[in-house]
XYZ file of C-alpha atoms in Angstrom:
322
model
C -3.486 20.290 11.075
C -1.171 21.009 8.144
C -1.090 24.256 6.179
C -0.383 23.809 2.446
C 0.692 26.811 0.377
C 0.336 26.980 -3.399
C 0.130 29.407 -6.295
C -2.850 27.490 -7.720
C -5.386 25.517 -5.694
C -7.699 23.354 -7.813
C -10.860 22.164 -6.065
C -12.332 19.112 -7.789
C -10.943 16.096 -9.611
C -12.925 15.642 -12.836
C -11.896 16.421 -16.448
C -11.816 20.185 -15.713
C -9.762 19.831 -12.539
C -7.248 17.343 -13.918
C -6.742 19.358 -17.131
C -6.245 22.535 -15.097
C -3.657 20.613 -13.078
C -1.830 19.471 -16.217
C -1.602 23.009 -17.634
C -0.759 24.687 -14.329
C 1.945 22.132 -13.551
C 3.517 22.529 -16.995
C 3.593 26.285 -16.355
C 5.685 25.474 -13.251
C 2.987 26.780 -10.891
C 3.164 23.662 -8.651
C -0.610 23.310 -8.297
C -2.350 21.414 -5.529
C -5.515 19.578 -6.533
C -7.966 18.517 -3.806
C -9.973 15.686 -5.330
C -13.201 15.801 -3.326
C -15.827 13.169 -2.618
C -15.773 11.533 -6.049
C -12.350 11.692 -7.722
C -12.910 11.445 -11.464
C -16.362 13.048 -11.355
C -19.403 11.832 -13.287
C -17.323 9.741 -15.703
C -16.659 7.312 -12.853
C -20.260 6.074 -13.182
C -20.236 5.790 -16.982
C -19.187 2.767 -18.984
C -17.984 3.185 -22.566
C -16.961 6.667 -23.747
C -16.830 6.952 -27.543
C -16.851 10.734 -27.955
C -13.634 11.774 -26.189
C -11.027 12.678 -28.859
C -7.898 10.578 -29.078
C -9.428 7.152 -28.431
C -10.185 5.221 -31.639
C -11.722 2.452 -29.552
C -14.269 3.187 -26.838
C -12.635 3.828 -23.460
C -14.216 3.063 -20.099
C -15.089 6.243 -18.165
C -13.078 5.268 -15.045
C -10.077 4.310 -17.216
C -10.162 7.695 -18.982
C -10.207 9.504 -15.644
C -7.394 7.353 -14.268
C -5.275 8.307 -17.314
C -6.025 12.010 -16.677
C -5.205 11.636 -12.986
C -1.874 9.934 -13.735
C -1.013 12.557 -16.361
C -1.713 15.423 -13.943
C 0.423 13.772 -11.281
C 3.194 12.877 -13.742
C 3.691 16.495 -14.868
C 3.844 17.782 -11.295
C 0.353 18.304 -9.837
C 0.140 17.444 -6.137
C -3.027 15.382 -5.618
C -4.678 15.452 -2.215
C -7.431 13.018 -1.205
C -9.567 15.330 0.910
C -12.763 17.391 0.732
C -12.839 21.192 0.927
C -15.562 22.210 3.407
C -15.194 26.021 3.527
C -13.472 28.870 1.690
C -12.532 32.481 2.397
C -12.200 34.611 -0.740
C -12.362 37.988 1.041
C -8.636 38.601 0.612
C -5.590 37.147 -1.092
C -4.050 34.758 -0.474
C -7.282 32.794 -0.354
C -7.871 30.188 2.352
C -9.699 26.860 2.005
C -10.288 24.430 4.851
C -10.640 20.690 4.386
C -12.552 17.940 6.139
C -9.277 16.574 7.552
C -8.574 19.884 9.294
C -5.838 20.822 6.836
C -5.729 24.361 5.469
C -4.844 25.414 1.933
C -3.485 28.924 1.327
C -3.533 29.867 -2.359
C -2.751 32.829 -4.605
C -5.388 31.657 -7.095
C -8.232 29.131 -6.946
C -9.847 27.095 -9.724
C -13.309 25.782 -8.838
C -13.915 22.506 -10.699
C -16.313 20.674 -8.394
C -18.697 19.685 -11.207
C -22.359 18.803 -11.011
C -24.425 15.722 -10.342
C -27.424 14.539 -12.311
C -30.626 14.346 -10.318
C -31.948 10.798 -10.152
C -35.450 9.478 -9.578
C -34.486 7.396 -6.542
C -36.551 4.388 -7.637
C -35.694 0.694 -7.383
C -33.428 -0.610 -10.147
C -32.247 2.849 -11.228
C -28.846 2.728 -9.563
C -28.339 -0.949 -10.326
C -28.794 -0.477 -14.073
C -26.783 2.731 -14.472
C -24.485 2.080 -17.420
C -26.635 -0.902 -18.423
C -29.490 1.023 -19.993
C -29.998 3.829 -17.456
C -28.310 7.132 -18.300
C -28.585 10.839 -17.505
C -26.895 12.019 -20.726
C -28.405 11.443 -24.169
C -25.474 13.131 -25.928
C -23.083 10.751 -24.174
C -24.993 7.486 -24.560
C -27.647 7.893 -27.268
C -25.351 6.313 -29.865
C -25.595 2.949 -28.058
C -29.366 2.802 -28.656
C -29.431 2.845 -32.453
C -32.663 1.304 -33.665
C -33.896 0.648 -30.112
C -36.806 1.906 -28.019
C -36.020 4.280 -25.166
C -37.787 6.502 -22.651
C -36.951 9.993 -21.421
C -38.188 10.973 -17.953
C -38.961 14.653 -17.316
C -40.935 17.630 -18.541
C -38.537 20.568 -18.737
C -36.302 21.860 -21.511
C -33.629 19.249 -20.770
C -36.067 16.359 -21.197
C -37.496 17.779 -24.430
C -34.027 18.394 -25.883
C -32.867 14.893 -24.888
C -35.950 13.322 -26.481
C -35.397 15.221 -29.728
C -31.704 14.304 -29.781
C -32.466 10.621 -29.214
C -34.719 10.491 -32.310
C -31.496 10.567 -34.362
C -30.613 7.151 -32.935
C -33.585 5.360 -31.376
C -36.495 3.858 -33.310
C -38.972 5.232 -30.753
C -38.755 7.671 -27.833
C -41.422 7.677 -25.113
C -41.389 10.935 -23.163
C -42.808 10.294 -19.693
C -44.008 13.229 -17.582
C -45.777 13.086 -14.222
C -47.974 16.075 -15.090
C -50.296 16.941 -17.998
C -48.252 19.786 -19.496
C -44.585 20.456 -20.216
C -42.560 23.217 -18.655
C -39.965 25.010 -20.746
C -39.998 26.684 -24.143
C -42.977 26.411 -26.497
C -40.727 25.973 -29.551
C -39.451 22.725 -28.020
C -43.023 21.595 -27.276
C -43.901 22.129 -30.938
C -40.871 20.156 -32.152
C -41.643 17.266 -29.812
C -45.307 17.066 -30.866
C -44.311 17.254 -34.540
C -41.791 14.416 -34.332
C -43.329 11.062 -35.343
C -40.729 9.109 -33.355
C -41.797 10.665 -30.032
C -44.787 9.479 -28.029
C -45.722 11.508 -24.939
C -47.049 9.670 -21.895
C -48.733 12.220 -19.621
C -49.553 11.818 -15.926
C -47.261 8.860 -15.304
C -44.434 8.300 -12.844
C -41.727 5.667 -12.728
C -42.031 3.156 -9.885
C -39.217 0.813 -10.843
C -36.604 0.213 -13.538
C -36.980 -3.349 -14.812
C -34.068 -5.385 -16.071
C -32.322 -8.709 -16.389
C -28.957 -9.848 -15.094
C -27.322 -8.616 -11.897
C -29.038 -8.774 -8.523
C -32.466 -8.395 -10.122
C -32.031 -11.679 -11.959
C -30.083 -13.887 -9.588
C -26.648 -12.260 -9.605
C -23.947 -11.359 -12.123
C -23.273 -13.762 -14.966
C -20.967 -13.074 -17.916
C -23.443 -14.850 -20.174
C -26.333 -12.848 -18.719
C -25.126 -9.235 -18.472
C -27.219 -6.579 -16.773
C -29.615 -4.804 -19.118
C -32.728 -2.666 -18.785
C -35.863 -4.355 -20.139
C -38.510 -1.780 -19.242
C -40.215 0.411 -16.670
C -42.948 -0.157 -14.124
C -45.166 2.933 -14.228
C -48.235 4.207 -12.443
C -50.835 6.748 -13.508
C -50.590 9.822 -11.235
C -54.356 10.442 -11.604
C -55.905 6.963 -11.349
C -53.054 5.075 -9.646
C -53.316 2.323 -12.270
C -50.043 0.472 -12.913
C -48.525 -0.717 -16.179
C -45.255 -2.010 -17.581
C -43.532 -0.460 -20.585
C -40.937 -2.604 -22.419
C -37.812 -0.581 -23.312
C -34.113 -0.902 -24.080
C -32.970 2.322 -22.409
C -34.026 4.963 -19.895
C -32.765 8.560 -19.875
C -33.423 10.495 -16.678
C -33.675 14.209 -17.508
C -34.917 15.951 -14.388
C -31.987 18.344 -14.053
C -28.525 18.669 -12.538
C -27.267 20.152 -9.298
C -23.910 21.970 -9.397
C -21.666 21.159 -6.434
C -21.361 24.768 -5.294
C -22.874 24.879 -1.798
C -19.567 25.805 -0.114
C -19.050 28.728 -2.519
C -22.431 30.357 -1.870
C -21.889 33.968 -0.825
C -18.235 33.821 -1.909
C -18.616 34.001 -5.718
C -21.491 35.164 -7.881
C -23.940 32.415 -8.919
C -27.188 32.190 -10.844
C -30.537 31.078 -9.405
C -29.684 27.412 -9.975
C -26.350 27.616 -8.166
C -24.073 27.620 -11.223
C -21.005 29.872 -10.907
C -21.191 32.921 -13.190
C -18.069 33.708 -15.201
C -17.110 36.519 -17.576
C -17.915 35.970 -21.292
C -15.322 33.826 -23.107
C -13.535 33.319 -19.792
C -13.441 31.272 -16.590
C -13.023 34.403 -14.414
C -15.516 34.775 -11.563
C -16.420 38.099 -9.958
C -13.569 37.552 -7.459
C -10.192 38.419 -9.043
C -7.966 35.347 -8.858
C -10.836 32.839 -8.568
C -11.790 30.882 -11.681
C -14.470 28.257 -12.434
C -14.330 25.487 -15.032
C -16.480 22.580 -16.192
C -19.995 21.583 -15.185
C -19.844 23.868 -12.150
C -20.432 26.760 -14.567
C -21.694 25.015 -17.721
C -25.368 24.024 -17.814
C -25.516 23.856 -21.611
C -23.001 21.305 -22.918
C -21.946 19.247 -19.872
C -19.409 17.158 -21.801
C -16.058 15.802 -20.638
C -14.282 17.438 -23.569
C -15.792 20.897 -22.921
C -14.990 20.574 -19.206
C -11.387 19.695 -20.061
C -11.189 22.679 -22.423
C -12.383 25.006 -19.663
C -9.843 23.477 -17.267
C -7.144 24.480 -19.750
C -8.614 28.007 -19.980
C -8.716 28.374 -16.191
C -5.077 27.345 -15.780
C -3.934 29.741 -18.509
C -5.977 32.569 -16.993
C -4.587 31.811 -13.521
C -1.057 31.916 -14.962
C -1.741 35.321 -16.560
C -3.295 36.623 -13.339
C -0.236 35.578 -11.335
C 2.054 37.152 -13.945
C 0.234 40.468 -13.509
C 0.420 40.367 -9.709
Protein backbone atom coordinates (compact mmCIF):
# COMPACT_ATOMS: atom_id res chain seq x y z
CA UNK A 1 0.00 0.00 0.00
CA UNK A 2 1.22 3.48 -0.93
CA UNK A 3 0.00 6.71 0.65
CA UNK A 4 -0.22 9.66 -1.78
CA UNK A 5 -0.48 13.19 -0.40
CA UNK A 6 -1.85 16.11 -2.40
CA UNK A 7 -3.38 19.55 -2.03
CA UNK A 8 -6.09 18.64 -4.57
CA UNK A 9 -7.45 15.15 -5.19
CA UNK A 10 -9.66 14.90 -8.29
CA UNK A 11 -11.87 11.80 -8.45
CA UNK A 12 -12.97 11.08 -12.02
CA UNK A 13 -11.44 11.46 -15.46
CA UNK A 14 -14.04 13.05 -17.75
CA UNK A 15 -14.22 16.65 -19.08
CA UNK A 16 -14.84 18.02 -15.55
CA UNK A 17 -12.00 16.08 -13.96
CA UNK A 18 -9.42 16.77 -16.66
CA UNK A 19 -10.28 20.50 -16.77
CA UNK A 20 -10.03 20.70 -12.98
CA UNK A 21 -6.62 19.05 -13.30
CA UNK A 22 -5.47 21.57 -15.91
CA UNK A 23 -6.48 24.57 -13.77
CA UNK A 24 -5.22 23.13 -10.49
CA UNK A 25 -1.87 22.17 -12.02
CA UNK A 26 -1.41 25.62 -13.54
CA UNK A 27 -2.06 27.07 -10.08
CA UNK A 28 0.90 24.95 -8.90
CA UNK A 29 -1.30 22.82 -6.63
CA UNK A 30 0.20 19.53 -7.94
CA UNK A 31 -3.15 17.75 -8.23
CA UNK A 32 -3.60 14.00 -8.33
CA UNK A 33 -6.38 12.73 -10.58
CA UNK A 34 -7.70 9.19 -10.05
CA UNK A 35 -9.30 8.23 -13.35
CA UNK A 36 -11.82 5.58 -12.29
CA UNK A 37 -13.46 2.76 -14.20
CA UNK A 38 -13.93 4.63 -17.48
CA UNK A 39 -11.21 7.23 -18.11
CA UNK A 40 -12.66 9.84 -20.44
CA UNK A 41 -16.24 9.36 -19.24
CA UNK A 42 -19.30 9.18 -21.48
CA UNK A 43 -17.50 10.74 -24.46
CA UNK A 44 -15.55 7.50 -24.83
CA UNK A 45 -18.71 5.86 -26.22
CA UNK A 46 -19.62 8.70 -28.59
CA UNK A 47 -18.45 9.09 -32.16
CA UNK A 48 -18.37 12.54 -33.76
CA UNK A 49 -18.56 15.61 -31.49
CA UNK A 50 -19.51 18.77 -33.38
CA UNK A 51 -20.54 21.02 -30.49
CA UNK A 52 -17.31 21.30 -28.47
CA UNK A 53 -15.79 24.77 -29.09
CA UNK A 54 -12.43 24.98 -30.79
CA UNK A 55 -12.87 22.18 -33.33
CA UNK A 56 -13.97 23.44 -36.77
CA UNK A 57 -14.19 19.85 -37.96
CA UNK A 58 -16.03 17.20 -35.96
CA UNK A 59 -13.76 15.45 -33.45
CA UNK A 60 -14.17 11.87 -32.28
CA UNK A 61 -15.23 11.67 -28.61
CA UNK A 62 -12.29 9.43 -27.56
CA UNK A 63 -9.84 11.70 -29.42
CA UNK A 64 -11.19 14.79 -27.62
CA UNK A 65 -10.78 13.08 -24.25
CA UNK A 66 -7.27 11.89 -25.11
CA UNK A 67 -6.33 15.51 -25.92
CA UNK A 68 -7.74 16.64 -22.55
CA UNK A 69 -5.91 13.84 -20.74
CA UNK A 70 -2.59 14.73 -22.40
CA UNK A 71 -3.10 18.44 -21.66
CA UNK A 72 -3.80 17.76 -17.97
CA UNK A 73 -0.71 15.58 -17.73
CA UNK A 74 1.45 18.03 -19.71
CA UNK A 75 0.75 20.93 -17.33
CA UNK A 76 1.53 18.84 -14.25
CA UNK A 77 -1.47 16.74 -13.18
CA UNK A 78 -0.49 13.32 -11.82
CA UNK A 79 -2.82 10.75 -13.40
CA UNK A 80 -3.48 7.53 -11.52
CA UNK A 81 -5.20 4.53 -13.10
CA UNK A 82 -7.19 3.30 -10.12
CA UNK A 83 -10.71 3.36 -8.68
CA UNK A 84 -11.64 5.13 -5.43
CA UNK A 85 -13.77 2.74 -3.34
CA UNK A 86 -14.30 4.73 -0.11
CA UNK A 87 -13.86 8.23 1.30
CA UNK A 88 -13.65 9.85 4.73
CA UNK A 89 -14.68 13.51 4.75
CA UNK A 90 -15.16 13.79 8.53
CA UNK A 91 -11.94 15.75 8.99
CA UNK A 92 -9.20 17.41 6.99
CA UNK A 93 -7.03 16.25 5.44
CA UNK A 94 -9.55 14.01 3.72
CA UNK A 95 -8.76 10.35 3.05
CA UNK A 96 -9.77 8.28 0.02
CA UNK A 97 -8.99 4.60 -0.42
CA UNK A 98 -8.55 2.93 -3.79
CA UNK A 99 -9.22 -0.52 -5.18
CA UNK A 100 -5.46 -1.17 -5.35
CA UNK A 101 -5.13 -0.60 -1.60
CA UNK A 102 -3.45 2.77 -2.06
CA UNK A 103 -4.55 5.69 0.10
CA UNK A 104 -4.91 9.31 -0.97
CA UNK A 105 -4.63 12.06 1.66
CA UNK A 106 -5.88 15.41 0.37
CA UNK A 107 -6.44 18.96 1.60
CA UNK A 108 -9.29 19.39 -0.91
CA UNK A 109 -11.31 16.98 -3.06
CA UNK A 110 -13.06 17.55 -6.38
CA UNK A 111 -15.75 14.96 -7.15
CA UNK A 112 -16.03 14.54 -10.93
CA UNK A 113 -17.23 10.95 -11.27
CA UNK A 114 -19.96 11.81 -13.79
CA UNK A 115 -23.12 9.92 -14.60
CA UNK A 116 -24.14 7.09 -16.87
CA UNK A 117 -27.19 6.98 -19.11
CA UNK A 118 -29.61 4.19 -18.32
CA UNK A 119 -29.95 1.78 -21.22
CA UNK A 120 -32.76 -0.58 -22.17
CA UNK A 121 -30.56 -3.68 -22.14
CA UNK A 122 -32.06 -5.09 -25.34
CA UNK A 123 -30.32 -6.87 -28.21
CA UNK A 124 -28.62 -4.57 -30.72
CA UNK A 125 -28.62 -1.54 -28.41
CA UNK A 126 -24.98 -1.71 -27.40
CA UNK A 127 -23.83 -2.82 -30.84
CA UNK A 128 -25.36 0.20 -32.57
CA UNK A 129 -24.35 2.86 -30.05
CA UNK A 130 -22.82 5.65 -32.12
CA UNK A 131 -24.39 4.16 -35.26
CA UNK A 132 -27.93 5.37 -34.69
CA UNK A 133 -28.40 4.63 -30.98
CA UNK A 134 -27.83 7.58 -28.64
CA UNK A 135 -28.76 8.75 -25.14
CA UNK A 136 -28.32 12.47 -25.89
CA UNK A 137 -30.50 14.35 -28.37
CA UNK A 138 -28.63 17.62 -27.82
CA UNK A 139 -25.36 15.87 -28.68
CA UNK A 140 -26.47 13.83 -31.69
CA UNK A 141 -29.77 15.23 -33.01
CA UNK A 142 -27.93 17.27 -35.65
CA UNK A 143 -26.88 14.05 -37.43
CA UNK A 144 -30.53 13.11 -38.08
CA UNK A 145 -31.60 16.09 -40.18
CA UNK A 146 -34.58 15.12 -42.30
CA UNK A 147 -34.63 11.56 -40.91
CA UNK A 148 -37.10 9.54 -38.85
CA UNK A 149 -36.18 8.79 -35.24
CA UNK A 150 -37.69 7.33 -32.09
CA UNK A 151 -37.42 8.44 -28.47
CA UNK A 152 -37.89 5.79 -25.78
CA UNK A 153 -39.32 6.90 -22.42
CA UNK A 154 -42.20 8.68 -20.75
CA UNK A 155 -40.71 11.18 -18.31
CA UNK A 156 -39.66 14.80 -18.69
CA UNK A 157 -36.34 13.83 -20.29
CA UNK A 158 -38.05 11.83 -23.04
CA UNK A 159 -40.57 14.59 -23.76
CA UNK A 160 -37.86 17.26 -23.89
CA UNK A 161 -35.68 15.10 -26.16
CA UNK A 162 -38.61 14.47 -28.51
CA UNK A 163 -39.41 18.18 -28.74
CA UNK A 164 -35.75 19.05 -29.33
CA UNK A 165 -35.44 16.46 -32.10
CA UNK A 166 -38.33 18.02 -34.06
CA UNK A 167 -35.88 20.81 -34.98
CA UNK A 168 -33.86 18.25 -36.95
CA UNK A 169 -35.80 15.07 -37.71
CA UNK A 170 -38.67 14.79 -40.19
CA UNK A 171 -40.64 12.62 -37.75
CA UNK A 172 -40.24 11.65 -34.08
CA UNK A 173 -42.02 8.58 -32.69
CA UNK A 174 -42.25 8.73 -28.90
CA UNK A 175 -42.51 5.18 -27.56
CA UNK A 176 -43.77 4.60 -24.01
CA UNK A 177 -44.50 1.27 -22.33
CA UNK A 178 -47.49 2.71 -20.46
CA UNK A 179 -50.64 4.61 -21.50
CA UNK A 180 -49.80 7.96 -19.89
CA UNK A 181 -46.72 10.16 -19.55
CA UNK A 182 -45.08 11.06 -16.29
CA UNK A 183 -43.63 14.53 -15.84
CA UNK A 184 -44.96 18.03 -16.37
CA UNK A 185 -48.30 18.69 -18.07
CA UNK A 186 -46.90 21.65 -20.03
CA UNK A 187 -44.53 19.24 -21.79
CA UNK A 188 -47.40 16.83 -22.49
CA UNK A 189 -49.32 19.66 -24.15
CA UNK A 190 -46.34 20.67 -26.30
CA UNK A 191 -45.75 17.09 -27.42
CA UNK A 192 -49.41 16.52 -28.36
CA UNK A 193 -49.49 19.85 -30.22
CA UNK A 194 -46.41 19.13 -32.31
CA UNK A 195 -47.31 17.66 -35.73
CA UNK A 196 -43.89 16.02 -36.10
CA UNK A 197 -44.38 13.83 -33.00
CA UNK A 198 -46.36 10.61 -33.01
CA UNK A 199 -46.90 8.89 -29.65
CA UNK A 200 -46.90 5.10 -29.53
CA UNK A 201 -48.48 4.02 -26.23
CA UNK A 202 -48.18 0.63 -24.53
CA UNK A 203 -45.16 -0.56 -26.51
CA UNK A 204 -41.74 -1.78 -25.44
CA UNK A 205 -38.55 -2.26 -27.41
CA UNK A 206 -37.49 -5.88 -27.91
CA UNK A 207 -34.55 -5.34 -30.23
CA UNK A 208 -32.68 -2.61 -32.11
CA UNK A 209 -32.52 -3.57 -35.79
CA UNK A 210 -29.65 -2.59 -38.02
CA UNK A 211 -27.31 -3.43 -40.86
CA UNK A 212 -23.55 -3.84 -40.90
CA UNK A 213 -21.47 -5.14 -38.00
CA UNK A 214 -22.14 -8.47 -36.33
CA UNK A 215 -25.86 -8.23 -37.09
CA UNK A 216 -25.16 -8.32 -40.81
CA UNK A 217 -22.18 -10.62 -41.20
CA UNK A 218 -19.37 -8.56 -39.69
CA UNK A 219 -17.72 -5.18 -40.22
CA UNK A 220 -17.27 -3.94 -43.76
CA UNK A 221 -16.06 -0.46 -44.73
CA UNK A 222 -18.55 -0.47 -47.60
CA UNK A 223 -21.34 -1.61 -45.27
CA UNK A 224 -21.01 0.47 -42.09
CA UNK A 225 -23.15 -0.24 -39.05
CA UNK A 226 -26.43 1.66 -39.02
CA UNK A 227 -29.76 1.40 -37.23
CA UNK A 228 -32.64 0.49 -39.55
CA UNK A 229 -35.49 0.17 -37.05
CA UNK A 230 -36.93 -1.33 -33.89
CA UNK A 231 -38.68 -4.58 -33.07
CA UNK A 232 -41.51 -3.70 -30.69
CA UNK A 233 -44.21 -5.53 -28.79
CA UNK A 234 -47.53 -4.31 -27.43
CA UNK A 235 -47.43 -4.43 -23.60
CA UNK A 236 -51.19 -5.15 -23.49
CA UNK A 237 -51.75 -7.68 -26.30
CA UNK A 238 -48.18 -8.97 -26.76
CA UNK A 239 -48.46 -8.41 -30.52
CA UNK A 240 -45.14 -7.70 -32.24
CA UNK A 241 -44.30 -5.21 -34.97
CA UNK A 242 -41.30 -3.62 -36.66
CA UNK A 243 -40.86 0.13 -36.98
CA UNK A 244 -38.41 1.39 -39.64
CA UNK A 245 -36.20 4.22 -38.31
CA UNK A 246 -32.87 5.96 -38.82
CA UNK A 247 -32.13 6.70 -35.16
CA UNK A 248 -33.08 5.71 -31.62
CA UNK A 249 -32.75 7.97 -28.57
CA UNK A 250 -32.98 6.22 -25.21
CA UNK A 251 -34.32 8.68 -22.62
CA UNK A 252 -35.07 6.69 -19.50
CA UNK A 253 -32.82 8.68 -17.18
CA UNK A 254 -29.26 8.88 -15.88
CA UNK A 255 -27.58 7.54 -12.78
CA UNK A 256 -24.90 9.72 -11.16
CA UNK A 257 -21.83 7.78 -10.05
CA UNK A 258 -22.10 8.83 -6.41
CA UNK A 259 -22.62 5.62 -4.44
CA UNK A 260 -19.30 5.93 -2.55
CA UNK A 261 -20.15 9.49 -1.46
CA UNK A 262 -23.52 8.63 0.07
CA UNK A 263 -23.60 9.84 3.67
CA UNK A 264 -20.44 11.90 3.13
CA UNK A 265 -21.84 14.85 1.12
CA UNK A 266 -25.38 16.13 0.72
CA UNK A 267 -27.29 14.67 -2.26
CA UNK A 268 -30.78 14.93 -3.70
CA UNK A 269 -33.26 12.05 -3.98
CA UNK A 270 -31.74 10.92 -7.28
CA UNK A 271 -28.20 10.78 -5.93
CA UNK A 272 -26.88 13.98 -7.52
CA UNK A 273 -24.47 15.97 -5.33
CA UNK A 274 -25.97 19.25 -4.10
CA UNK A 275 -23.77 22.33 -4.42
CA UNK A 276 -24.17 25.97 -3.38
CA UNK A 277 -25.78 28.32 -5.96
CA UNK A 278 -23.32 29.56 -8.62
CA UNK A 279 -20.65 27.33 -7.08
CA UNK A 280 -19.23 23.80 -6.97
CA UNK A 281 -19.01 23.84 -3.14
CA UNK A 282 -20.68 20.92 -1.36
CA UNK A 283 -21.89 21.04 2.24
CA UNK A 284 -18.43 19.80 3.34
CA UNK A 285 -15.90 22.68 3.34
CA UNK A 286 -13.04 21.75 1.02
CA UNK A 287 -15.05 19.23 -1.04
CA UNK A 288 -16.30 20.33 -4.45
CA UNK A 289 -18.38 18.64 -7.18
CA UNK A 290 -18.27 19.31 -10.92
CA UNK A 291 -19.90 17.98 -14.08
CA UNK A 292 -22.68 15.44 -14.52
CA UNK A 293 -22.28 14.28 -10.92
CA UNK A 294 -24.16 17.45 -9.92
CA UNK A 295 -25.76 18.59 -13.20
CA UNK A 296 -28.98 16.86 -14.26
CA UNK A 297 -30.08 19.70 -16.54
CA UNK A 298 -27.47 20.31 -19.25
CA UNK A 299 -25.19 17.24 -19.18
CA UNK A 300 -22.83 18.58 -21.86
CA UNK A 301 -19.07 18.15 -22.16
CA UNK A 302 -18.57 21.91 -22.36
CA UNK A 303 -20.63 22.64 -19.21
CA UNK A 304 -18.83 19.84 -17.35
CA UNK A 305 -15.48 21.33 -18.37
CA UNK A 306 -16.62 24.78 -17.23
CA UNK A 307 -17.57 23.38 -13.82
CA UNK A 308 -14.19 21.62 -13.60
CA UNK A 309 -12.57 25.03 -14.03
CA UNK A 310 -14.84 26.49 -11.32
CA UNK A 311 -14.02 23.67 -8.90
CA UNK A 312 -10.27 24.11 -9.33
CA UNK A 313 -10.49 27.87 -8.82
CA UNK A 314 -12.67 27.41 -5.74
CA UNK A 315 -10.28 24.79 -4.35
CA UNK A 316 -7.38 27.21 -4.88
CA UNK A 317 -9.25 29.97 -3.00
CA UNK A 318 -10.17 27.56 -0.20
CA UNK A 319 -6.53 26.53 0.22
CA UNK A 320 -5.45 30.19 0.17
CA UNK A 321 -7.83 30.90 3.06
CA UNK A 322 -6.62 27.93 5.12
